[in-house]
Amino acid sequence: MCTVPRNFRLLDELEKAEKEGRADVSIGLENYDDIMLSHWTGTIIGPMGTVFEGRIYQLKLYANDKYPLHPPEVRFFNKVNMTSVLGDGRVDPRKIAVLGQWNPSTTLIKIMIDLRNDMTSAANRKTSQPPDGSTY
């Protein structure tokens, strides 16, 4: 089995995110001067038919030097009430399967998709939310 170096893997993820972008979730480097490719931003467009509809959520993802063997740290910038998000905005890996049962082939964009899907779950889709624009 061949192991792809961390930075090559992250460059590939960045390139795919830029070229194959989605309308509902996105990722990108927080600062293009980040030569270690550690600090990322993500965006989730709230799913239709939920309390998140019409809102844009910003997230911070941190891929430390052990990524992709270990999952990144994920934190919401905008305040959100979800069963998978702790009081300080951190995503609880025990509540999001893609993080809690980490597989090194999982991508940053897959994490974003799973978080958006979690917004549509019965436990979250009707939960009252903080005022739009609130941040941690």
Short mmCIF file of C-alpha atoms in Angstrom, two decimals:
data_model
loop_
_atom_site.label_atom_id
_atom_site.label_comp_id
_atom_site.label_asym_id
_atom_site.label_seq_id
_atom_site.Cartn_x
_atom_site.Cartn_y
_atom_site.Cartn_z
CA MET A 1 0.00 0.00 0.00
CA CYS A 2 1.32 3.42 -0.96
CA THR A 3 0.89 6.31 1.48
CA VAL A 4 0.42 9.72 -0.10
CA PRO A 5 2.27 12.48 1.78
CA ARG A 6 -0.03 14.70 3.85
CA ASN A 7 0.52 17.89 1.84
CA PHE A 8 -0.04 16.11 -1.50
CA ARG A 9 -3.29 14.74 -0.14
CA LEU A 10 -4.42 18.17 1.07
CA LEU A 11 -3.43 19.82 -2.21
CA ASP A 12 -5.53 17.22 -4.01
CA GLU A 13 -8.49 17.96 -1.74
CA LEU A 14 -8.11 21.70 -2.36
CA GLU A 15 -7.92 21.23 -6.12
CA LYS A 16 -11.00 19.00 -6.19
CA ALA A 17 -12.95 21.39 -3.99
CA GLU A 18 -12.12 24.29 -6.31
CA LYS A 19 -12.80 22.42 -9.57
CA GLU A 20 -15.71 20.21 -8.54
CA GLY A 21 -17.40 22.66 -6.22
CA ARG A 22 -20.81 22.05 -4.75
CA ALA A 23 -23.58 24.59 -4.21
CA ASP A 24 -24.43 23.48 -0.67
CA VAL A 25 -21.00 23.05 0.97
CA SER A 26 -17.51 24.31 0.24
CA ILE A 27 -14.00 24.30 1.68
CA GLY A 28 -10.85 26.31 1.08
CA LEU A 29 -7.67 27.37 2.76
CA GLU A 30 -8.11 30.07 5.36
CA ASN A 31 -4.92 31.72 4.13
CA TYR A 32 -3.14 30.78 0.93
CA ASP A 33 0.18 31.55 2.65
CA ASP A 34 -0.39 28.53 4.92
CA ILE A 35 2.36 26.31 3.50
CA MET A 36 1.45 23.48 5.89
CA LEU A 37 -2.15 23.50 4.58
CA SER A 38 -3.44 23.24 8.15
CA HIS A 39 -6.07 25.97 8.51
CA TRP A 40 -9.22 25.62 6.40
CA THR A 41 -12.58 27.33 6.22
CA GLY A 42 -15.82 25.69 5.29
CA THR A 43 -19.24 26.95 4.35
CA ILE A 44 -22.58 25.21 4.69
CA ILE A 45 -25.76 26.57 3.12
CA GLY A 46 -28.65 25.64 5.43
CA PRO A 47 -30.83 22.87 3.98
CA MET A 48 -34.31 23.74 2.73
CA GLY A 49 -37.21 22.68 4.90
CA THR A 50 -35.22 23.06 8.14
CA VAL A 51 -34.65 25.86 10.65
CA PHE A 52 -31.24 26.30 8.97
CA GLU A 53 -32.79 27.28 5.62
CA GLY A 54 -31.66 30.68 4.36
CA ARG A 55 -28.61 30.77 6.63
CA ILE A 56 -24.94 30.49 5.77
CA TYR A 57 -22.69 28.77 8.30
CA GLN A 58 -18.93 29.28 8.42
CA LEU A 59 -16.68 26.63 9.93
CA LYS A 60 -13.01 26.30 10.77
CA LEU A 61 -11.20 23.03 10.12
CA TYR A 62 -7.73 22.29 11.43
CA ALA A 63 -5.78 19.48 9.77
CA ASN A 64 -2.86 18.88 12.12
CA ASP A 65 0.35 17.08 11.16
CA LYS A 66 -1.31 13.69 11.77
CA TYR A 67 -3.99 14.24 9.09
CA PRO A 68 -5.22 12.12 7.30
CA LEU A 69 -4.38 9.35 9.77
CA HIS A 70 -6.33 11.32 12.41
CA PRO A 71 -9.42 13.47 11.81
CA PRO A 72 -9.26 17.24 11.67
CA GLU A 73 -10.66 19.46 14.40
CA VAL A 74 -13.91 21.06 13.24
CA ARG A 75 -15.56 24.12 14.78
CA PHE A 76 -18.52 26.27 13.79
CA PHE A 77 -17.80 29.99 13.61
CA ASN A 78 -21.51 30.87 13.57
CA LYS A 79 -23.55 29.87 16.59
CA VAL A 80 -25.71 26.85 15.92
CA ASN A 81 -27.85 24.50 18.00
CA MET A 82 -27.20 20.92 16.88
CA THR A 83 -26.82 17.71 18.86
CA SER A 84 -23.34 17.24 17.35
CA VAL A 85 -22.02 20.70 18.29
CA LEU A 86 -20.66 21.55 21.75
CA GLY A 87 -21.33 24.84 23.55
CA ASP A 88 -18.15 26.43 22.22
CA GLY A 89 -18.82 25.54 18.56
CA ARG A 90 -16.62 22.44 18.37
CA VAL A 91 -18.08 19.49 16.54
CA ASP A 92 -18.28 16.48 18.85
CA PRO A 93 -16.58 13.60 16.97
CA ARG A 94 -18.64 11.09 18.97
CA LYS A 95 -21.83 12.49 17.39
CA ILE A 96 -20.70 12.58 13.75
CA ALA A 97 -19.88 9.08 12.50
CA VAL A 98 -17.45 10.26 9.83
CA LEU A 99 -15.28 11.79 12.59
CA GLY A 100 -15.87 9.28 15.38
CA GLN A 101 -15.22 6.27 13.15
CA TRP A 102 -12.44 7.97 11.23
CA ASN A 103 -11.15 6.49 8.00
CA PRO A 104 -8.02 8.10 6.46
CA SER A 105 -9.70 8.11 3.05
CA THR A 106 -12.38 10.53 4.34
CA THR A 107 -12.04 14.05 2.95
CA LEU A 108 -12.72 17.48 4.41
CA ILE A 109 -15.60 17.97 1.97
CA LYS A 110 -17.17 14.67 3.13
CA ILE A 111 -17.13 16.02 6.70
CA MET A 112 -18.94 19.15 5.51
CA ILE A 113 -21.54 17.07 3.66
CA ASP A 114 -22.16 14.93 6.73
CA LEU A 115 -22.57 18.01 8.94
CA ARG A 116 -25.10 19.45 6.49
CA ASN A 117 -26.94 16.11 6.46
CA ASP A 118 -26.99 16.22 10.27
CA MET A 119 -28.90 19.49 10.00
CA THR A 120 -31.74 17.55 8.36
CA SER A 121 -31.92 14.87 11.07
CA ALA A 122 -35.06 14.62 13.21
CA ALA A 123 -33.03 15.74 16.23
CA ASN A 124 -31.89 18.99 14.57
CA ARG A 125 -34.14 20.13 11.72
CA LYS A 126 -36.64 21.95 13.96
CA THR A 127 -34.39 22.94 16.89
CA SER A 128 -34.59 26.65 17.64
CA GLN A 129 -31.48 28.54 16.57
CA PRO A 130 -29.54 31.52 17.90
CA PRO A 131 -30.13 34.82 16.08
CA ASP A 132 -28.72 34.82 12.56
CA GLY A 133 -25.19 36.23 12.53
CA SER A 134 -24.33 35.18 16.11
CA THR A 135 -20.81 33.88 16.50
CA TYR A 136 -18.79 31.94 19.09
#
